[in-house]
Short mmCIF file of C-alpha atoms and ligand atoms in Angstrom, two decimals:
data_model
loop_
_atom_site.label_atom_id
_atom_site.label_comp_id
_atom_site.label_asym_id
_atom_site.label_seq_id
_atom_site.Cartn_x
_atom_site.Cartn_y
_atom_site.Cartn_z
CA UNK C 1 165.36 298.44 0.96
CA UNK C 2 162.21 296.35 0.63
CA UNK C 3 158.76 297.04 -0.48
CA UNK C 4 155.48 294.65 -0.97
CA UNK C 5 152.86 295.36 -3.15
CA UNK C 6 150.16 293.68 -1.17
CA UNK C 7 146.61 293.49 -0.16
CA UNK C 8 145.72 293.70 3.07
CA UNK C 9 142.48 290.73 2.71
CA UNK C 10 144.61 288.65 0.30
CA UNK C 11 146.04 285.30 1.94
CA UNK C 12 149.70 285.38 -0.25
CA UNK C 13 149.97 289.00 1.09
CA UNK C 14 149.19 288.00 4.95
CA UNK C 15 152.34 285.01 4.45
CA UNK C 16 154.47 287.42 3.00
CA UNK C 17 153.42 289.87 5.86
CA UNK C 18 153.97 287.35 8.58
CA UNK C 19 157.40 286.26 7.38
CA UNK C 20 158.82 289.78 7.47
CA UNK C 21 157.48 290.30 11.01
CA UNK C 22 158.69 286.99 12.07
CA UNK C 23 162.50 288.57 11.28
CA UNK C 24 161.17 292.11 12.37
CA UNK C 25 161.74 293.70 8.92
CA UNK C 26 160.51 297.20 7.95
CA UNK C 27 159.46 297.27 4.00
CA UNK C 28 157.62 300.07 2.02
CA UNK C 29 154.12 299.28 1.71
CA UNK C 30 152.21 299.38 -2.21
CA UNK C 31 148.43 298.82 -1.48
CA UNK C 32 146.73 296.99 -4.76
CA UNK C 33 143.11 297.30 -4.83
CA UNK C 34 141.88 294.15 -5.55
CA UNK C 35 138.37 294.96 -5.81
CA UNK C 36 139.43 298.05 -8.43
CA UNK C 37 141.00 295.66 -10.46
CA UNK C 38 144.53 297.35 -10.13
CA UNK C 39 146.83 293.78 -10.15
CA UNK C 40 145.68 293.87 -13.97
CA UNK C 41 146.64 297.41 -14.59
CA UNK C 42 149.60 297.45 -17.10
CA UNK C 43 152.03 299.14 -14.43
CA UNK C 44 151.20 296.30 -11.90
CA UNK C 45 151.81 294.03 -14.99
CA UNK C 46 154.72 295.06 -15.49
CA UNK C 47 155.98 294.13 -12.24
CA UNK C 48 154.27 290.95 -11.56
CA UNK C 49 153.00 289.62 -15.33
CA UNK C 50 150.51 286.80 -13.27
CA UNK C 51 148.29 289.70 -12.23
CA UNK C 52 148.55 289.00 -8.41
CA UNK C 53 149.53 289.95 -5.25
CA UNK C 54 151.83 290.09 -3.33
CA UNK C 55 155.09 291.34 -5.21
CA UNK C 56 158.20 292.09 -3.28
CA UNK C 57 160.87 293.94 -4.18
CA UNK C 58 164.30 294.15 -2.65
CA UNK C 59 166.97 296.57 -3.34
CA UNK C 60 164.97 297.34 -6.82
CA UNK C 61 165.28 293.05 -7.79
CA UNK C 62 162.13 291.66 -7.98
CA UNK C 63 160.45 288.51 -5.81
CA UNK C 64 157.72 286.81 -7.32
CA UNK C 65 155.48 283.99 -5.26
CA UNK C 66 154.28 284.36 -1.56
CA UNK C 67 156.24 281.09 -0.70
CA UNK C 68 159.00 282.07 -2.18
CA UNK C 69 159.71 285.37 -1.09
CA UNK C 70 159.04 283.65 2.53
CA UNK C 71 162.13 281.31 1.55
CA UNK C 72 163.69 284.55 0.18
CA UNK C 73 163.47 286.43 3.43
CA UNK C 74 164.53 283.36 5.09
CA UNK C 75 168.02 283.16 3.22
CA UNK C 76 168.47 286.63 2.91
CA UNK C 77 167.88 287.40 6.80
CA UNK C 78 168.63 283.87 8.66
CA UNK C 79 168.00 285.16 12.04
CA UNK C 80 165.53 284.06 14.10
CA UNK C 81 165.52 280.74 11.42
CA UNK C 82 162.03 279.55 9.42
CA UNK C 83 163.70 276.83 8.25
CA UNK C 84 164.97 274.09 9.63
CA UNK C 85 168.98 273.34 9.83
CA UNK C 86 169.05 269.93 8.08
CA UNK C 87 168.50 269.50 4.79
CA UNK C 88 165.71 266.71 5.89
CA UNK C 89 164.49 269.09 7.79
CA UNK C 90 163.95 271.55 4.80
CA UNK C 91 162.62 268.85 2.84
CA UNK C 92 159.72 267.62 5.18
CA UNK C 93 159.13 271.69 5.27
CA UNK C 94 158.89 272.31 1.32
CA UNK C 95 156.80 269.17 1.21
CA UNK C 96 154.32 270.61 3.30
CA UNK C 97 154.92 273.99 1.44
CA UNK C 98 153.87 272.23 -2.05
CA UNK C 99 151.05 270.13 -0.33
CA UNK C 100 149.69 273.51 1.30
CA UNK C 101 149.90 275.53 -1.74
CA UNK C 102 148.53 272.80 -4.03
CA UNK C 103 145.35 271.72 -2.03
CA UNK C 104 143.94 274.13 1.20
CA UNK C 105 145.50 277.49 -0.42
CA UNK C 106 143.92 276.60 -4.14
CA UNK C 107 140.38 274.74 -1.91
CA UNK C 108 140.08 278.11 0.34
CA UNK C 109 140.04 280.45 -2.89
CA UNK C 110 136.36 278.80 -3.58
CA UNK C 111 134.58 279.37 -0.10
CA UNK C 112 136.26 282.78 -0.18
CA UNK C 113 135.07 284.11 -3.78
CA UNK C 114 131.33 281.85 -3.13
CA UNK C 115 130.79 283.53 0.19
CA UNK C 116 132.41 286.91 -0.38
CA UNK C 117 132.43 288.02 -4.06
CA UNK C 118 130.17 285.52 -5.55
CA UNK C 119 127.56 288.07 -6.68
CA UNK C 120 129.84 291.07 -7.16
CA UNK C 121 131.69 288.54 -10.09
CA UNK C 122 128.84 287.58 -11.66
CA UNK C 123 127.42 290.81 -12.40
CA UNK C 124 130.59 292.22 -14.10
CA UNK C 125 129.26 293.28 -17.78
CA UNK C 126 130.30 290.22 -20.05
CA UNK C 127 132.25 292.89 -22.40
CA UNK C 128 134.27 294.53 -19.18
CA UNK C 129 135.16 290.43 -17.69
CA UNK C 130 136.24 289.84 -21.51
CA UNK C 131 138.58 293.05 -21.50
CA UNK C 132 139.74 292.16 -17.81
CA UNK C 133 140.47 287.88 -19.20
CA UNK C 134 143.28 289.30 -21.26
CA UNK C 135 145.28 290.77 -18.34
CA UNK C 136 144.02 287.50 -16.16
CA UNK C 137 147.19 284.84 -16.29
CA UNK C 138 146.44 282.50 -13.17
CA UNK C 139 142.85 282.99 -11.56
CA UNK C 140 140.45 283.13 -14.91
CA UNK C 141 139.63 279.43 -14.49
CA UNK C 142 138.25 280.61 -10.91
CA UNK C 143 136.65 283.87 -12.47
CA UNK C 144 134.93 281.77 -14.58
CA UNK C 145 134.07 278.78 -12.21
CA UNK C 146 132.42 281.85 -10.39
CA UNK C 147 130.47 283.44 -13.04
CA UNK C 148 129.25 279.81 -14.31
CA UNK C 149 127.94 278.71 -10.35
CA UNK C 150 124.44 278.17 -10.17
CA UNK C 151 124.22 278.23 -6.41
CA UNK C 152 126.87 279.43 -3.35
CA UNK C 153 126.39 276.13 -2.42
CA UNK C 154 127.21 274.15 -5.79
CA UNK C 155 129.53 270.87 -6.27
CA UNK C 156 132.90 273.28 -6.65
CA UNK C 157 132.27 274.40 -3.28
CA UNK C 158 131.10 271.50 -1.09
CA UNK C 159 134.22 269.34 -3.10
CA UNK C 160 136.46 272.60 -1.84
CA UNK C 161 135.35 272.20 1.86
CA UNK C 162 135.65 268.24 1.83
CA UNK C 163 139.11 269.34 0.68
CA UNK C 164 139.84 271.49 3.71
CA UNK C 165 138.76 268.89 5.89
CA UNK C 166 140.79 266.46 4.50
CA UNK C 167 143.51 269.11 4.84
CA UNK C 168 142.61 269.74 8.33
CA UNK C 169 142.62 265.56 8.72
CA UNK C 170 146.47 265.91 8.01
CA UNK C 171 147.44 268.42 9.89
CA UNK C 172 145.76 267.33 13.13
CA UNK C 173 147.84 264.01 12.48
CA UNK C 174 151.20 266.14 12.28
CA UNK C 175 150.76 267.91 15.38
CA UNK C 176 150.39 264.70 17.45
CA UNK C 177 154.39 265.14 17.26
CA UNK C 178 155.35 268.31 18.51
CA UNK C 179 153.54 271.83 18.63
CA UNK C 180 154.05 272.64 14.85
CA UNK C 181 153.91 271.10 11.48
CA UNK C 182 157.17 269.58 11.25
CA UNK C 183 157.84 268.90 14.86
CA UNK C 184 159.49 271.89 17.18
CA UNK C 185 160.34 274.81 15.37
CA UNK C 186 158.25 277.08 13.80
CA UNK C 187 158.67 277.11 10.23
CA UNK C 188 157.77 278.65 6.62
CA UNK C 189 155.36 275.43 6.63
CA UNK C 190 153.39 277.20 9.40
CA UNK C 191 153.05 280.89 8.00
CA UNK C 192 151.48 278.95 4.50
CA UNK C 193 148.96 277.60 6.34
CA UNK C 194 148.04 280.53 9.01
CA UNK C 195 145.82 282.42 6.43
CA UNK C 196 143.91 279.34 5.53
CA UNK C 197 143.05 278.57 8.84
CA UNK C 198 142.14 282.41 9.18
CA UNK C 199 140.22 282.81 6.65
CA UNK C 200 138.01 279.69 7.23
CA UNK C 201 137.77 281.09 10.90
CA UNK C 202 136.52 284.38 8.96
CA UNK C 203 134.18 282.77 6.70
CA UNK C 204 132.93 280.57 9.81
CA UNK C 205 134.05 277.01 9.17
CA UNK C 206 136.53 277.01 12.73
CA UNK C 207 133.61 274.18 13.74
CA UNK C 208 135.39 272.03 11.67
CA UNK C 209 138.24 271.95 14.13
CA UNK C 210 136.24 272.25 16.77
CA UNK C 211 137.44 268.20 17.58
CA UNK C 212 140.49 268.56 16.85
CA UNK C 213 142.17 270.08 19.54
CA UNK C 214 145.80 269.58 18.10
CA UNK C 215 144.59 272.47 15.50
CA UNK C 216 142.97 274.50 17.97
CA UNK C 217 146.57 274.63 19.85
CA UNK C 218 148.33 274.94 16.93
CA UNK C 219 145.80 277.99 15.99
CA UNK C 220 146.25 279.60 19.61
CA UNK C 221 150.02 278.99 19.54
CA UNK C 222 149.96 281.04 16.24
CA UNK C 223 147.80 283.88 17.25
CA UNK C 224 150.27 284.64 20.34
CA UNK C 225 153.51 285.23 18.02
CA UNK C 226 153.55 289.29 17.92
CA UNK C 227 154.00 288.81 14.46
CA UNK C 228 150.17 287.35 14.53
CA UNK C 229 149.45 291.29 14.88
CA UNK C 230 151.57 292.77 13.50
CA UNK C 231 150.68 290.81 9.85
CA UNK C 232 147.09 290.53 10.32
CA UNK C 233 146.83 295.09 10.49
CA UNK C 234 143.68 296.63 10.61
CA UNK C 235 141.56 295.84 7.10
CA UNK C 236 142.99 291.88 7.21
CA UNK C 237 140.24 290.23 8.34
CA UNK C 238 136.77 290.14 6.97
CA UNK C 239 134.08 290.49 9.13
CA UNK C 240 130.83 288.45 8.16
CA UNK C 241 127.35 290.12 8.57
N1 GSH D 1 150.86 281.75 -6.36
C1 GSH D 1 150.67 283.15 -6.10
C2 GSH D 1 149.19 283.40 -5.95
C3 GSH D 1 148.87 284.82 -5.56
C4 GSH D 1 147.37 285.08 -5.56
O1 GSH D 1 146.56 284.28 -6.02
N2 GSH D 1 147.02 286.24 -5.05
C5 GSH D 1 145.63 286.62 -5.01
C6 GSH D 1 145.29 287.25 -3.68
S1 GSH D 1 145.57 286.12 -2.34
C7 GSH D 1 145.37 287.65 -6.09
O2 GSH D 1 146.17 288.54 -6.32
N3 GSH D 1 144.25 287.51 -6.78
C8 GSH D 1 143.90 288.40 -7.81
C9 GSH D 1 142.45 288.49 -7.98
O3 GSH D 1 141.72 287.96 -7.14
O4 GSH D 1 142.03 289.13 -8.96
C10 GSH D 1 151.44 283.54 -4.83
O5 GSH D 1 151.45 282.72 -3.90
O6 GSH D 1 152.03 284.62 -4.80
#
């Protein structure tokens, strides 16, 4: 039996999400309210001590990471395969795993919290965001980067989009050779990247692939996998005013 405590807005949850409709997977669904605060609640603690979506569980054992559980999923149920069947293979993958997670999945988290929650951050009472700190493990830097910003438009997040250009740089380069990141198969590489890509689509930045046409295949390519809808349910996207 599997269950995910997700989010349906949160980018680790839509991976997650897309992974287990890539292998057609039923799970039990936990929704955490983000906005509520309930990933720092002491029973959501308990199961996932970094205070962050999603969480899988399988057969009561937990799964913590979105990139991980993808891999998990992967190994657990091969068929259809997300990885690759050489180990060179796997290794070009991971390395574009690490590369994703490290830079466009840590630069999107800025345009996403500038444009979306900016103000709703700051204004949480200094004594409440002190309370809420002690529960925070692995996004108080950002909370705080967030609260500190003197303008949506200050050097964190102009350095984040260079980043995702850069990012988006790469990736256009990678696609010269075959339709996805590491050449024909669609891989775990892929589904890390979809909910950037999303999300900067959401927030309005697709112009910056606008001349790249490689990404805007890629993109299109991705959005006609059924398990494009089936991951990205009602309440996934956000819709700007
Ligand atoms: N490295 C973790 C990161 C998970 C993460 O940052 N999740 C975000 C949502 S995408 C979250 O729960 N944030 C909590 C918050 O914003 O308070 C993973 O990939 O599972």
């Amino acid at each position: 039996m599997l269950e995910l405590y997700h989010n349906t807005m949160s980018t680790c949850s839509q991976k997650v999400r897309l992974a287990l409709a890539e292998k057609d997977l039923e799970y039990t669904s936990h929704y955490i309210d983000l906005g509520a605060f309930e990933n720092l609640k002491p029973e959501y603690l308990a199961i996932n001590p970094h205070g962050v979506v999603p969480t899988l569980v399988h057969d009561g054992y937990l799964v913590l990471e979105s990139s991980v559980m993808c891999e998990y999923i992967d190994e657990v149920w091969p068929e259809p395969a997300l990885s690759p069947g050489t180990a060179l293979g796997r290794a070009d993958m991971r390395a574009w795993m690490r590369y994703i997670e490290e830079v466009p999945t840590a630069a999107i988290r800025v345009p996403s919290f500038y444009k979306l929650w900016r103000q709703e951050v700051k204004d949480i009472p200094q004594k409440e965001f002190e309370q809420l700190s002690e529960a925070m493990s692995v996004r108080l830097d950002l909370f705080r980067q967030v609260r500190r910003s003197s303008s949506p438009n200050d050097d964190t997040y102009r350095e984040a989009v260079e980043n995702l250009g850069r990012v988006l740089d790469r990736v256009e380069s990678a696609l010269e050779n075959g339709p996805w990141l590491i050449g024909e198969q669609f891989t775990i590489a892929d589904i890390v990247l979809v909910p950037v890509i999303v999300r900067m689509e959401d927030l309005g930045m697709s112009d910056m692939w606008a001349h790249k046409p490689t990404v805007a295949r890629w993109y299109q390519n991705v959005q006609s996998r059924p398990s494009f809808g089936i991951a990205y349910c009602d309440g996934s996207r956000i819709e700007m005013e």
